[in-house]
XYZ file of C-alpha atoms in Angstrom:
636
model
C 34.969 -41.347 -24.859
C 31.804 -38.760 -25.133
C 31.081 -38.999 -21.476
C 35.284 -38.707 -20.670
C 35.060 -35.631 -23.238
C 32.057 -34.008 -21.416
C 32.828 -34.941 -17.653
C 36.305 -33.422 -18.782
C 34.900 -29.905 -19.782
C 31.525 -29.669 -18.281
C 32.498 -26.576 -15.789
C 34.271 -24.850 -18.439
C 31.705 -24.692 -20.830
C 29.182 -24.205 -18.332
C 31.049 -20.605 -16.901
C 31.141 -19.338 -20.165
C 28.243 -19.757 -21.309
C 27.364 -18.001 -18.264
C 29.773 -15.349 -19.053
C 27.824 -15.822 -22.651
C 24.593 -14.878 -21.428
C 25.658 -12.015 -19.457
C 27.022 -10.161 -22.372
C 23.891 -10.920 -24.625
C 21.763 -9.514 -21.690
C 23.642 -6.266 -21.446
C 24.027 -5.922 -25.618
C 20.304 -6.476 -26.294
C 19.157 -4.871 -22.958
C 18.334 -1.472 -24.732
C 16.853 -2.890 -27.690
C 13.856 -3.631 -25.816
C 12.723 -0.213 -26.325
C 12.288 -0.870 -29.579
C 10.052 -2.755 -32.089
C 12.172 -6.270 -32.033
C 11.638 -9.390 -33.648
C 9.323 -12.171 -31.342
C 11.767 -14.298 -31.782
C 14.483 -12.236 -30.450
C 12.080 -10.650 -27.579
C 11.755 -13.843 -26.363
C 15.141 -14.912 -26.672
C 16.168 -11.947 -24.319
C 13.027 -12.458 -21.922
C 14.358 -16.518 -22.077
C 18.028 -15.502 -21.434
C 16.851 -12.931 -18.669
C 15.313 -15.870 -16.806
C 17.428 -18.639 -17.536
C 20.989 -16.702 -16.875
C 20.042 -17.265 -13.417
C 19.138 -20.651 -13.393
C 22.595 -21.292 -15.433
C 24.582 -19.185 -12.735
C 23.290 -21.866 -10.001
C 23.563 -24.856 -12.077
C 27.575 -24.284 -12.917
C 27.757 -23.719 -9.137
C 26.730 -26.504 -8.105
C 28.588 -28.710 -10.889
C 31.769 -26.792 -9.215
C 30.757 -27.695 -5.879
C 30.025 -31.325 -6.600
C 33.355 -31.546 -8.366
C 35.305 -30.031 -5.062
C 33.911 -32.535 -3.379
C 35.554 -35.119 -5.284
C 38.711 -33.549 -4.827
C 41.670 -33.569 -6.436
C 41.721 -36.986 -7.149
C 39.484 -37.004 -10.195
C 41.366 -37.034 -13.431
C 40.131 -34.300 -15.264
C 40.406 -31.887 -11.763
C 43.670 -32.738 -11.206
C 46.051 -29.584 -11.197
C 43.384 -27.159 -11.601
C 41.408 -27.908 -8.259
C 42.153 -24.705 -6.527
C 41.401 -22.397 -9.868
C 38.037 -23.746 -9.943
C 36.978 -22.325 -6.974
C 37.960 -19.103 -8.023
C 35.632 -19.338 -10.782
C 32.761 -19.715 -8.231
C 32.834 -15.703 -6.971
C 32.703 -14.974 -10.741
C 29.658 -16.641 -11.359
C 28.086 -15.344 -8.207
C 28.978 -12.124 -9.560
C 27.024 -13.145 -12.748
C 23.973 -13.694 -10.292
C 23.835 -10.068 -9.313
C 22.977 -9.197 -12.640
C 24.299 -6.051 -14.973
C 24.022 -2.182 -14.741
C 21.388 -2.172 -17.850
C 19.104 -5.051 -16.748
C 17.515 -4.888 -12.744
C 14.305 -6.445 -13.772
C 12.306 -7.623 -17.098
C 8.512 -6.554 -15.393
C 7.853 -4.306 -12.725
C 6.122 -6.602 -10.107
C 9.592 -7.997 -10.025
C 11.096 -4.650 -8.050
C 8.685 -5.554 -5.199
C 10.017 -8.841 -4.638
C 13.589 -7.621 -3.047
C 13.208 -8.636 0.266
C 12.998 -12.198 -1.193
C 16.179 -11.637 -3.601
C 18.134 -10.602 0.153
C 16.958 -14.744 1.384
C 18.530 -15.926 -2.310
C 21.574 -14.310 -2.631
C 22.609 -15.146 1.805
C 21.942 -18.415 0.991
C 23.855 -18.710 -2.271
C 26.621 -16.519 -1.233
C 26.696 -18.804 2.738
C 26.712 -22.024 0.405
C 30.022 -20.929 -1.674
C 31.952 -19.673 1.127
C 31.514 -23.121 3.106
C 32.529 -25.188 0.177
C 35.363 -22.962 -0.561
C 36.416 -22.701 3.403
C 36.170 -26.776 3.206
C 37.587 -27.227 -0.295
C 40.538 -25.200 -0.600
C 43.873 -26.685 -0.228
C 46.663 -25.103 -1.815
C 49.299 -23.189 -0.685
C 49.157 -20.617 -3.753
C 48.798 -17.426 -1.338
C 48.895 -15.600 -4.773
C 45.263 -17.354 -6.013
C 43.645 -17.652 -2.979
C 44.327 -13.425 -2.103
C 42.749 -13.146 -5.602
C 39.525 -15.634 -4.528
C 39.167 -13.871 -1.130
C 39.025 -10.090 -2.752
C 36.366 -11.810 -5.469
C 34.393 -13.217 -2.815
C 34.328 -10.078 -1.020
C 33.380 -8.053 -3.915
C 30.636 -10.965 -5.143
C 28.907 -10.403 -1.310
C 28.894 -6.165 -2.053
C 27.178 -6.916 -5.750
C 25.047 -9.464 -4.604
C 23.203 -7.340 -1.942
C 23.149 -4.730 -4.216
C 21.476 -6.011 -6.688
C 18.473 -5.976 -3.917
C 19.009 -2.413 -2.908
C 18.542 -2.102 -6.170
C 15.055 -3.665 -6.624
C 14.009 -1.985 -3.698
C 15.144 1.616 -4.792
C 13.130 1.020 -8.230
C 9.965 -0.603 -6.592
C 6.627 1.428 -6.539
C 7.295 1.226 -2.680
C 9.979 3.620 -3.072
C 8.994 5.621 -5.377
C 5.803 6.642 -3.379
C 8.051 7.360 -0.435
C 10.539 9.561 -2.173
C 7.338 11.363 -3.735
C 5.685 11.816 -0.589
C 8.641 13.413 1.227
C 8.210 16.027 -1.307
C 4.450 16.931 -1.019
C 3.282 19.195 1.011
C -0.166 19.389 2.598
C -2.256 22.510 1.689
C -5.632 22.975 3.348
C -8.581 25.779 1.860
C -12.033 25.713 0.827
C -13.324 25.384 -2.730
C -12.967 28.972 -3.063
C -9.188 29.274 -2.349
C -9.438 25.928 -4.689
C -10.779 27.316 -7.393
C -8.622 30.415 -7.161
C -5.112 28.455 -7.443
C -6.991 26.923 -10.399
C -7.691 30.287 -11.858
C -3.675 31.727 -11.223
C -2.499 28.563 -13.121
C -4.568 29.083 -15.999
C -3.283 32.164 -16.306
C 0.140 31.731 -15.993
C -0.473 28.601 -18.789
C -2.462 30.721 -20.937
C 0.644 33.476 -20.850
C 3.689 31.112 -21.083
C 1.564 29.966 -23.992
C 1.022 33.622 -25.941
C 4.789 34.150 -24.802
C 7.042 34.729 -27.612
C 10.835 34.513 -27.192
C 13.648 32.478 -27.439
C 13.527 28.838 -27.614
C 14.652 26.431 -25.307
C 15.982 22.915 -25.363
C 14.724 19.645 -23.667
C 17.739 19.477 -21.090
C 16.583 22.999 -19.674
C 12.619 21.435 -18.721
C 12.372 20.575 -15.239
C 12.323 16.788 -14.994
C 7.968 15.635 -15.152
C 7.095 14.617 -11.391
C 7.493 11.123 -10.734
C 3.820 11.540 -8.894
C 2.316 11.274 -12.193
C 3.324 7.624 -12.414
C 1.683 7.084 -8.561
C -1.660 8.779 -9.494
C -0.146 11.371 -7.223
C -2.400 14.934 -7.567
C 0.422 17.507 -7.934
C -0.057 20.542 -7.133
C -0.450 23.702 -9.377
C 2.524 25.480 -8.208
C 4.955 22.714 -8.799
C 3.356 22.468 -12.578
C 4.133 25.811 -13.527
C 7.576 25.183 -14.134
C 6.990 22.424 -16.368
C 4.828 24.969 -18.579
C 7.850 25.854 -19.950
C 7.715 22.576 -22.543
C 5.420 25.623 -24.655
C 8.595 27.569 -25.285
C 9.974 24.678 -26.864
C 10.054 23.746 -30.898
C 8.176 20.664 -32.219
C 11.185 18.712 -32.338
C 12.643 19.560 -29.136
C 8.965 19.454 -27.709
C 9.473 15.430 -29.070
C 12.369 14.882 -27.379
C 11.388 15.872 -23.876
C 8.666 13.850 -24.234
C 11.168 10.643 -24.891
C 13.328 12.232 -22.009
C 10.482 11.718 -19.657
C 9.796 8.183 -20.527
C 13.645 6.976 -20.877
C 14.119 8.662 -17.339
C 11.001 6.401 -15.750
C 12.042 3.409 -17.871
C 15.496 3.513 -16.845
C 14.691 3.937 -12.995
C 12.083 1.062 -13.143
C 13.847 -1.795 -15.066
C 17.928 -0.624 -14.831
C 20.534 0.398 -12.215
C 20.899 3.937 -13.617
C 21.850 6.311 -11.138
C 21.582 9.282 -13.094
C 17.524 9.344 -12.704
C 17.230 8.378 -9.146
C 18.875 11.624 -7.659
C 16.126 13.653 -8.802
C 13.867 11.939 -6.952
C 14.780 13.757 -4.617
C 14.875 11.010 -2.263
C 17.832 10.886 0.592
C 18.074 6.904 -0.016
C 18.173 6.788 -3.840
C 20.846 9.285 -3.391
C 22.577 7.094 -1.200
C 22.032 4.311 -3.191
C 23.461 6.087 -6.284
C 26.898 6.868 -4.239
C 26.792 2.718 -2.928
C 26.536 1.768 -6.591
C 29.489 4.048 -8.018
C 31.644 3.326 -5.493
C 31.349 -0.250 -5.405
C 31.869 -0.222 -9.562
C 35.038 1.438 -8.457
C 35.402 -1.341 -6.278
C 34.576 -4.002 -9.104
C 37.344 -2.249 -11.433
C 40.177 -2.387 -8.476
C 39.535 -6.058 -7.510
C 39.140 -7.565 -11.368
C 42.435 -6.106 -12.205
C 44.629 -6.544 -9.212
C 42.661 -10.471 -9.243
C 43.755 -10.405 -12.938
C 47.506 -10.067 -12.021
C 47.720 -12.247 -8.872
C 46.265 -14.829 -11.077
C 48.676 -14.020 -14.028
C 51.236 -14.203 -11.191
C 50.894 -17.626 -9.944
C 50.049 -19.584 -13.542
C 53.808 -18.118 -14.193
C 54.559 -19.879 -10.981
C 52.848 -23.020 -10.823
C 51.407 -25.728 -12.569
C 48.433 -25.633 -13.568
C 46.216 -26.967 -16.025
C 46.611 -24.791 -19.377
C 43.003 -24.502 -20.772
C 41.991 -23.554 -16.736
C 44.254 -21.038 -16.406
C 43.093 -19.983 -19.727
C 39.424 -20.235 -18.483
C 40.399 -18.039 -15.493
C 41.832 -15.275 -17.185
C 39.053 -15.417 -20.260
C 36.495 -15.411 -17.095
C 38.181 -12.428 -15.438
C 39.082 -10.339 -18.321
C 35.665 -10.662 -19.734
C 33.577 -9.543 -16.423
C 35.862 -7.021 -16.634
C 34.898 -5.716 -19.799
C 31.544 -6.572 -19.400
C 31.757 -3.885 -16.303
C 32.817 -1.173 -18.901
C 30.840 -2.583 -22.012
C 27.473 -1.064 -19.959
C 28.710 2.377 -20.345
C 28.308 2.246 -24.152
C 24.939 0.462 -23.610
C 23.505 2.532 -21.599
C 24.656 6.059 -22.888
C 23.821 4.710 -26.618
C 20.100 3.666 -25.827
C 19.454 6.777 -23.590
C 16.372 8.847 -24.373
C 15.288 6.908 -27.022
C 12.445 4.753 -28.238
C 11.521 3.156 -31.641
C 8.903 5.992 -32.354
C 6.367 2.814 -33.686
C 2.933 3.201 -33.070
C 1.216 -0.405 -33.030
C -1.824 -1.114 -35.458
C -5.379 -2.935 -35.436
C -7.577 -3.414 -37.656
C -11.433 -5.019 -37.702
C -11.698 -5.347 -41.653
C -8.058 -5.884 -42.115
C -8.396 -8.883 -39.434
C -11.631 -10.486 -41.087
C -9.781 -10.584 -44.701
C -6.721 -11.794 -42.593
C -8.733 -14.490 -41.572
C -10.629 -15.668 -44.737
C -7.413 -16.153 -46.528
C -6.259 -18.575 -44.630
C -9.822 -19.729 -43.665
C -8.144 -23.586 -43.109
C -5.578 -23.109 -40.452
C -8.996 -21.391 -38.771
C -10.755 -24.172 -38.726
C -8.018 -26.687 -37.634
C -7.579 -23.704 -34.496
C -11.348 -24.206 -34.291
C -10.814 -28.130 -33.755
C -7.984 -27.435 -30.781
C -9.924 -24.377 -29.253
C -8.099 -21.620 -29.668
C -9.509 -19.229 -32.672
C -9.250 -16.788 -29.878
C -5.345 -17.173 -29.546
C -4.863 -17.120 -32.994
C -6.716 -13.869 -33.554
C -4.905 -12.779 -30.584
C -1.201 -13.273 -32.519
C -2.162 -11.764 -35.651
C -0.854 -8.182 -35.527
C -0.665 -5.981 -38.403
C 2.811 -4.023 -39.243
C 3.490 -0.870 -36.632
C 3.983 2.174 -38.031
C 6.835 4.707 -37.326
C 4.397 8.122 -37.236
C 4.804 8.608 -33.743
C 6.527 12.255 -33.852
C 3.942 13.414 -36.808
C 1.032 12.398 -34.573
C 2.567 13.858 -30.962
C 3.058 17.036 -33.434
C -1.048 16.999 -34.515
C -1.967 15.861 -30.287
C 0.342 18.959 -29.561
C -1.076 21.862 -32.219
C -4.714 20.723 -30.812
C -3.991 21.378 -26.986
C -1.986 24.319 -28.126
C -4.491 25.318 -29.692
C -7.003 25.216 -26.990
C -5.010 27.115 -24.216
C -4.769 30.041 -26.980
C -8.221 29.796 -28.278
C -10.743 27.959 -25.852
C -9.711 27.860 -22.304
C -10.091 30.831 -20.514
C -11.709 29.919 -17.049
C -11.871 26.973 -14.656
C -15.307 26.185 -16.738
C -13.457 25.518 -20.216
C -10.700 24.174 -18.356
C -12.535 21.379 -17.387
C -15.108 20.838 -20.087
C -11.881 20.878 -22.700
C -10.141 17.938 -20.344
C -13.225 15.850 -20.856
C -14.266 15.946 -24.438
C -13.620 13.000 -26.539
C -15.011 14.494 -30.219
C -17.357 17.676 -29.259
C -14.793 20.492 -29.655
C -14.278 19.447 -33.453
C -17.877 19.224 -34.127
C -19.181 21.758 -32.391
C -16.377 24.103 -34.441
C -17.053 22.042 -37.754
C -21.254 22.788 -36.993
C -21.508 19.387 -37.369
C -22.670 18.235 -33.320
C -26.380 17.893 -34.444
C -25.743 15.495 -36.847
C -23.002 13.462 -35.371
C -23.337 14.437 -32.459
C -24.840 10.934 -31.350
C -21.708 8.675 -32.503
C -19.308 10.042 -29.620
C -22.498 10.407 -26.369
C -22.315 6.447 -26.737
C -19.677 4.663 -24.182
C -16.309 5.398 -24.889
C -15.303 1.920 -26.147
C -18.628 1.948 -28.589
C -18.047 4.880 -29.885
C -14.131 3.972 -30.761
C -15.495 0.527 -32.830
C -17.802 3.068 -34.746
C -15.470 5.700 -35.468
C -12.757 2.904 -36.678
C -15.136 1.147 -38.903
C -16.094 5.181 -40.211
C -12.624 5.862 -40.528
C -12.006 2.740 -42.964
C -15.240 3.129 -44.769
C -14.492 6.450 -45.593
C -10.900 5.697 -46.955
C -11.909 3.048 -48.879
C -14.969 4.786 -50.239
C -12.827 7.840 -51.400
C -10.603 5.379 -53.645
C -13.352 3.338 -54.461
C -15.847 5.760 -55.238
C -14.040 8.172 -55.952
C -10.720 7.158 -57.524
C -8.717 9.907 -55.195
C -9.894 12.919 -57.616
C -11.240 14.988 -54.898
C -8.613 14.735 -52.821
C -5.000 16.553 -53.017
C -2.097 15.501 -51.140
C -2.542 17.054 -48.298
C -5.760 14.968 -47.523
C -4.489 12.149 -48.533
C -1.635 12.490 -45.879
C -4.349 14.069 -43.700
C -6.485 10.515 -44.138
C -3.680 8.587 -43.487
C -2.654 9.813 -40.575
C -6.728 9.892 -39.532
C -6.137 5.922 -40.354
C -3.249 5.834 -37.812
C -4.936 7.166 -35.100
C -7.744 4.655 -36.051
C -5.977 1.665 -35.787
C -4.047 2.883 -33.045
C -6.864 3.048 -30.388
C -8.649 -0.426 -32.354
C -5.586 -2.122 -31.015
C -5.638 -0.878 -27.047
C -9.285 -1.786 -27.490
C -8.529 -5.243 -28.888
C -4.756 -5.888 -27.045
C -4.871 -3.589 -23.611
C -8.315 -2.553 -22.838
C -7.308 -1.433 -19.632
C -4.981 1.608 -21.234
C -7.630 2.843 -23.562
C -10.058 3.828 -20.479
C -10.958 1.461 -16.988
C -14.017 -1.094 -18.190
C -13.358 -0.999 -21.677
C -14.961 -4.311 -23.411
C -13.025 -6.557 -25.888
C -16.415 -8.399 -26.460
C -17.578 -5.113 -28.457
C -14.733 -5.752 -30.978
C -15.377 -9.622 -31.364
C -19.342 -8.902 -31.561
C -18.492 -6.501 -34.373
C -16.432 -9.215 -35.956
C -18.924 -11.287 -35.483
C -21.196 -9.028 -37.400
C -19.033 -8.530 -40.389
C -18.392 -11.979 -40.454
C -21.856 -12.781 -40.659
C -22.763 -10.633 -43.370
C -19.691 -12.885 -45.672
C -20.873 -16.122 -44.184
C -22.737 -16.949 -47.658
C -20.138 -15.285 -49.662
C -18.315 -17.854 -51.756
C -15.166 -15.742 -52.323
C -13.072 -16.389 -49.612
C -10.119 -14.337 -50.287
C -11.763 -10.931 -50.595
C -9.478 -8.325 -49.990
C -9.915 -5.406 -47.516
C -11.676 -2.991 -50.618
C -14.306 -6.490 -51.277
C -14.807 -6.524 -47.519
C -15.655 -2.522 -47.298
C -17.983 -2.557 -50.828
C -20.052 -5.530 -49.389
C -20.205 -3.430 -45.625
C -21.800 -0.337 -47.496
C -23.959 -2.795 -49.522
C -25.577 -5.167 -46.572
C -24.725 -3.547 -43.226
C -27.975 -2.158 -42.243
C -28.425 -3.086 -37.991
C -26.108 -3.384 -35.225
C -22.716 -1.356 -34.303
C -21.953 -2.167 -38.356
C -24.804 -0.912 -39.469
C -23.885 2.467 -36.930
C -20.823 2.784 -38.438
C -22.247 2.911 -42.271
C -24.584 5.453 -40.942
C -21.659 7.770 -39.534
C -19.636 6.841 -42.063
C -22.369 8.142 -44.842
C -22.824 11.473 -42.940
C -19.119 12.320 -43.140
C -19.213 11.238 -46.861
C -21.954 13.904 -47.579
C -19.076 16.995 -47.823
C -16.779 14.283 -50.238
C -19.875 14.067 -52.222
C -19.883 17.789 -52.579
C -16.244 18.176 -53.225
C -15.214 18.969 -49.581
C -12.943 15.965 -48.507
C -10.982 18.424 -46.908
C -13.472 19.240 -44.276
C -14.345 15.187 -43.525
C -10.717 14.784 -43.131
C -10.368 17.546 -40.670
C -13.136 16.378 -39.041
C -12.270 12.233 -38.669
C -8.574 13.750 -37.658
C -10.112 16.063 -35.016
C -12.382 13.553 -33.165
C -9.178 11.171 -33.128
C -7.013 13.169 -31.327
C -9.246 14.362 -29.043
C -10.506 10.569 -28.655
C -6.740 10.109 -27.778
C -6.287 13.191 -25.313
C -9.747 11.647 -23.549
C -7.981 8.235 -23.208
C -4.574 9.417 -22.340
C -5.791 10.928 -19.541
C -7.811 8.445 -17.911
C -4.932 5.751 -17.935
C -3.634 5.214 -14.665
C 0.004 5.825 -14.128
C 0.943 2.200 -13.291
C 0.169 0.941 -16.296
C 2.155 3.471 -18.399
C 5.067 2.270 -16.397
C 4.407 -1.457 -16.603
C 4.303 -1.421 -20.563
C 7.823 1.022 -20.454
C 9.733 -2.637 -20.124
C 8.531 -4.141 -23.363
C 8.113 -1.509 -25.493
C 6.503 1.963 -25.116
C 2.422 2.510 -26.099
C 2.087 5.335 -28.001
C -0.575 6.231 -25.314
C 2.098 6.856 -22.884
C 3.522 10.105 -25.460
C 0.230 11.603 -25.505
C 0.193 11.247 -21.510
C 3.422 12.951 -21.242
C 2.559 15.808 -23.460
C -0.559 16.609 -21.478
C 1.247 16.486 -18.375
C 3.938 19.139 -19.764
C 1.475 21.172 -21.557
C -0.755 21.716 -18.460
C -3.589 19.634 -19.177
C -5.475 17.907 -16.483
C -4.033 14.865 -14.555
C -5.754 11.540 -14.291
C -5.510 12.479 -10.023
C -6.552 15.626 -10.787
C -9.557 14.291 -12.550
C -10.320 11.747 -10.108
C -9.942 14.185 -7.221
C -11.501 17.068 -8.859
C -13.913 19.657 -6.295
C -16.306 20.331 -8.503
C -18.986 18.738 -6.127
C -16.900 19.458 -3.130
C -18.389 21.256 0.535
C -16.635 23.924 2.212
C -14.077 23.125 3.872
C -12.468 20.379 2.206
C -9.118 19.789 1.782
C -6.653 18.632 -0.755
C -2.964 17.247 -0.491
């Protein structure tokens, strides 16, 4: 009786659960901009791949039923409405408006997706040219104008791929860039006219604008493309801006790249600039135009001949729930996509060393049974401490600080260059502190990052500890907060994406300073010491090693605290941070900004932005900078 049941219903459940996963794909689609549940990230990444993979399967459970014919029990009456179910799932296959691709290789792969879909779309016309037999000139008009629509979607979904691939985006880039040939000297001199017109756009007080006026950020960014100077200058215009507005075009940026890279939004791709993606946009409207026409005049020829003949009453109810729902699902995207425009969660993503050493001795046991199967490494790896939601406050303090700068400190192609570089000596150089910690930020970049992290903590712990928050107001207690932030913020690209926090960063330094703290507990019998336990025992035994750095740093800042001056160690941890940021930010290569855009933005990628609007130097520019050049070099 089960089997009867199941043989009896198999297709029906099987298209709408296909229908099913198409609408879950283009509700959640925007939400993966946002910090999401695991659970539910991977429920959208499984239903991504597997929508697919249940598009094919109900096709060919149609096509082996149609080869049974009519004569099967359960098919009988309703032989002929079945295969017009098979354009509609084919139609599922070319995927939605909000949802091209879940990673970015993916875009690459379209000439592959062309072999996929011929085949696919080859396959269902034979069996339908074989398999139809009914005289209902009513259903089969309606199949025909489906199947004609299906091939138009299906191909498009390729075009598609291949107008958001890397591929095209470096040839709608390069149609744009023009070649410019002089010496060092004529270099040096367009260097010299764009300081000047940053440095006066800066000073320039007037009305303020709004994000939509910016000019959009050049897609070359994203391609390690060098632009050139003149083509930046309009962008300078992000300094007339407020904070807030300032914020959004920042978001505006990123949305724009996220939804050309991983949707089939047509309202970036124009300003590419690019003949083809222009083209492509016009394809894609005009065959949603298409889609709308053929679903509703399908919709009535099918309405038409269920009135007439007689056919099975939960198919033609199928039909019509299958038809009717693409339908909808053609106009649901709208919402989707207009509602989850330009913006982001705002989280910045935490790490901590101490936090994850008193993480770990709490539940010291389910270590050592991950010890047993080999992977201590994979649990460390999915212990993540909660993101925080200060991403505007900190763009605001990265922002002030380069704003700063172009008022204050760069005047010349000399402090142009020398300000795009530091990482910490601007703050103590202006704090007169350089001789004395001057040595904690000449180490490598990734050293110097564990030290300063470990400093940061020690120093807010200390402060409570020590100190029991009486020399410190409000304002440096938000100030040390947000100095704790920034800490934990560059702790986790060091620990999770080494590759964004600067090329040949090493994860070993952060499990070699684990390894460190966790020797100096090994004899401790307490094994649930909290985070304040864990920094009280660091200040007490942590005498060699990047540790025993760290308390050293950590004791010099502590010297104007002593002297009731936590002001100026704030100001000082907070400075070094986001200039640590600024250094990393721009030595990230475009690529990977754009690869994490599909899973959730890094915070790295704001700060990025913000230096690209506000004039800073380019990681190209950086790379392809003539400071050592010859005469007679040129630049494109």
């Amino acid at each position: 009786m089960a089997q009867w049941w199941w043989e009896g219903r198999e297709l029906r459940i099987l298209v709408l659960a296909s229908l099913s996963a198409q609408y879950f794909l283009v509700l959640f689609a925007g939400v993966r901009k946002f910090h999401i549940p695991p659970w539910l990230r991977v429920s959208f990444r499984l239903a991504h791949i597997g929508s697919d993979a249940l598009a094919i399967f109900t096709l060919a459970t149609l096509f082996s039923r149609q080869k049974n014919g009519p004569s099967c029990s359960y098919a009988r009456g309703s032989h002929s409405l079945e295969l017009l179910w098979a354009p509609i799932v084919l139609m599922h296959l070319g995927g939605q408006v909000v949802i091209t691709t879940y990673k970015i290789e993916d875009n690459e792969q379209w000439s592959r997706h062309i072999l996929t879909s011929l085949s696919k779309v080859v396959v269902a016309l034979y069996v339908f040219y074989k398999s139809w037999s009914s005289n209902d000139k009513s259903l089969l008009a309606a199949t025909i104008l489906l199947f004609f629509m299906v091939i138009i979607r299906c191909f498009q979904k390729a075009l598609d791929l291949k107008s958001s691939s890397f591929n095209a985006l470096r040839k709608a880039s390069s149609s744009g860039i023009s070649i410019i040939r002089g010496t060092y000297v004529t270099e040096k001199r367009r260097l010299d006219k764009f300081i000047k017109k940053a440095r006066k756009v800066v000073h320039r007080d007037g009305p303020r604008g709004s994000p939509a006026d910016l000019p959009r950020l050049p897609y070359q960014l994203f391609l390690d493309f060098p632009c050139l100077y003149s083509d930046r200058v309009g962008i300078l215009n992000f300094w007339l801006l407020d904070p807030k507005s300032a914020y959004q075009a920042i978001e505006r940026a990123l949305s724009a790249m996220t939804s050309f890279l991983y949707t089939k939004d047509d309202t970036v791709k124009p300003y590419l600039g690019s003949k083809e993606a222009s083209a492509t946009a016009v394809f894609r409207r005009c065959t949603q135009i298409l889609a709308y026409a053929t679903l509703i005049v399908a919709i009535c020829l099918v309405q038409t001949s269920s009135q007439k003949k007689d056919y099975n009453s939960e198919d033609t109810w199928v039909t019509l729930v299958l038809l009717w729902g693409t339908f909808v699902l053609e106009l649901v995207y709208l919402g989707v996509q207009t509602a989850f425009r330009d913006r982001f969660s705002g989280r910045v993503l935490q790490h901590s060393l101490i936090g994850l050493l008193a993480h770990n001795r709490r539940h010291s046991r389910l270590r050592t049974i991950a010890g047993w199967l080999q992977c201590k490494d994979f649990l460390d790896d999915c212990w993540h401490m909660k993101p925080i939601y200060s991403c505007e406050e900190i763009t605001e303090l990265v922002r002030q600080h380069v704003e700063s700068l172009w008022k204050h400190c760069i005047l010349d192609n000399e402090t142009y260059s020398w300000h795009n570089d530091t990482r910490g000596e601007w703050t103590l150089t202006s704090k007169r502190c350089l001789g004395e910690l001057g040595w904690s930020i000449r180490r490598p970049f990734d050293e110097s990052i564990i030290l300063w992290h470990l400093a940061t903590d020690l120093c807010f712990q200390a402060i409570d500890l020590m100190f029991h928050g009486e020399v410190t107001s409000p304002d440096d207690r938000e100030c040390a907060r947000r100095c704790r932030e920034m800490s934990n913020y560059m702790m986790h690209l060091l620990f999770d994406n080494p590759e964004m926090l600067m090329p040949g960063s090493r994860k070993s330094l952060f499990t070699r300073a684990y390894q460190e703290l966790e020797d100096m507990l090994r004899y401790e019998e307490e094994a649930r010491l909290n985070e304040d336990q864990i920094t009280l025992l660091v200040f007490e035994r942590c005498h060699r090693g990047i540790t025993g750095d760290a308390l050293r740093l950590a004791e010099s800042l502590l010297v104007d605290a002593y002297h009731g001056d936590a002001t100026r160690m704030w100001k000082v941890i907070q400075g070094v941070w986001v200039e640590m940021l600024c250094f990393s930010a721009g030595r990230c290569r475009g690529y990977l900004h754009a690869e994490t855009l599909g899973t959730g933005v890094e915070y790295l990628s704001y700060v990025w932005v913000l230096l690209a609007h506000a004039g800073m130097e380019t990681f190209p520019e950086k790379l392809q900078r003539e400071g050592l050049s010859v005469e007679g070099d040129d630049r494109v």
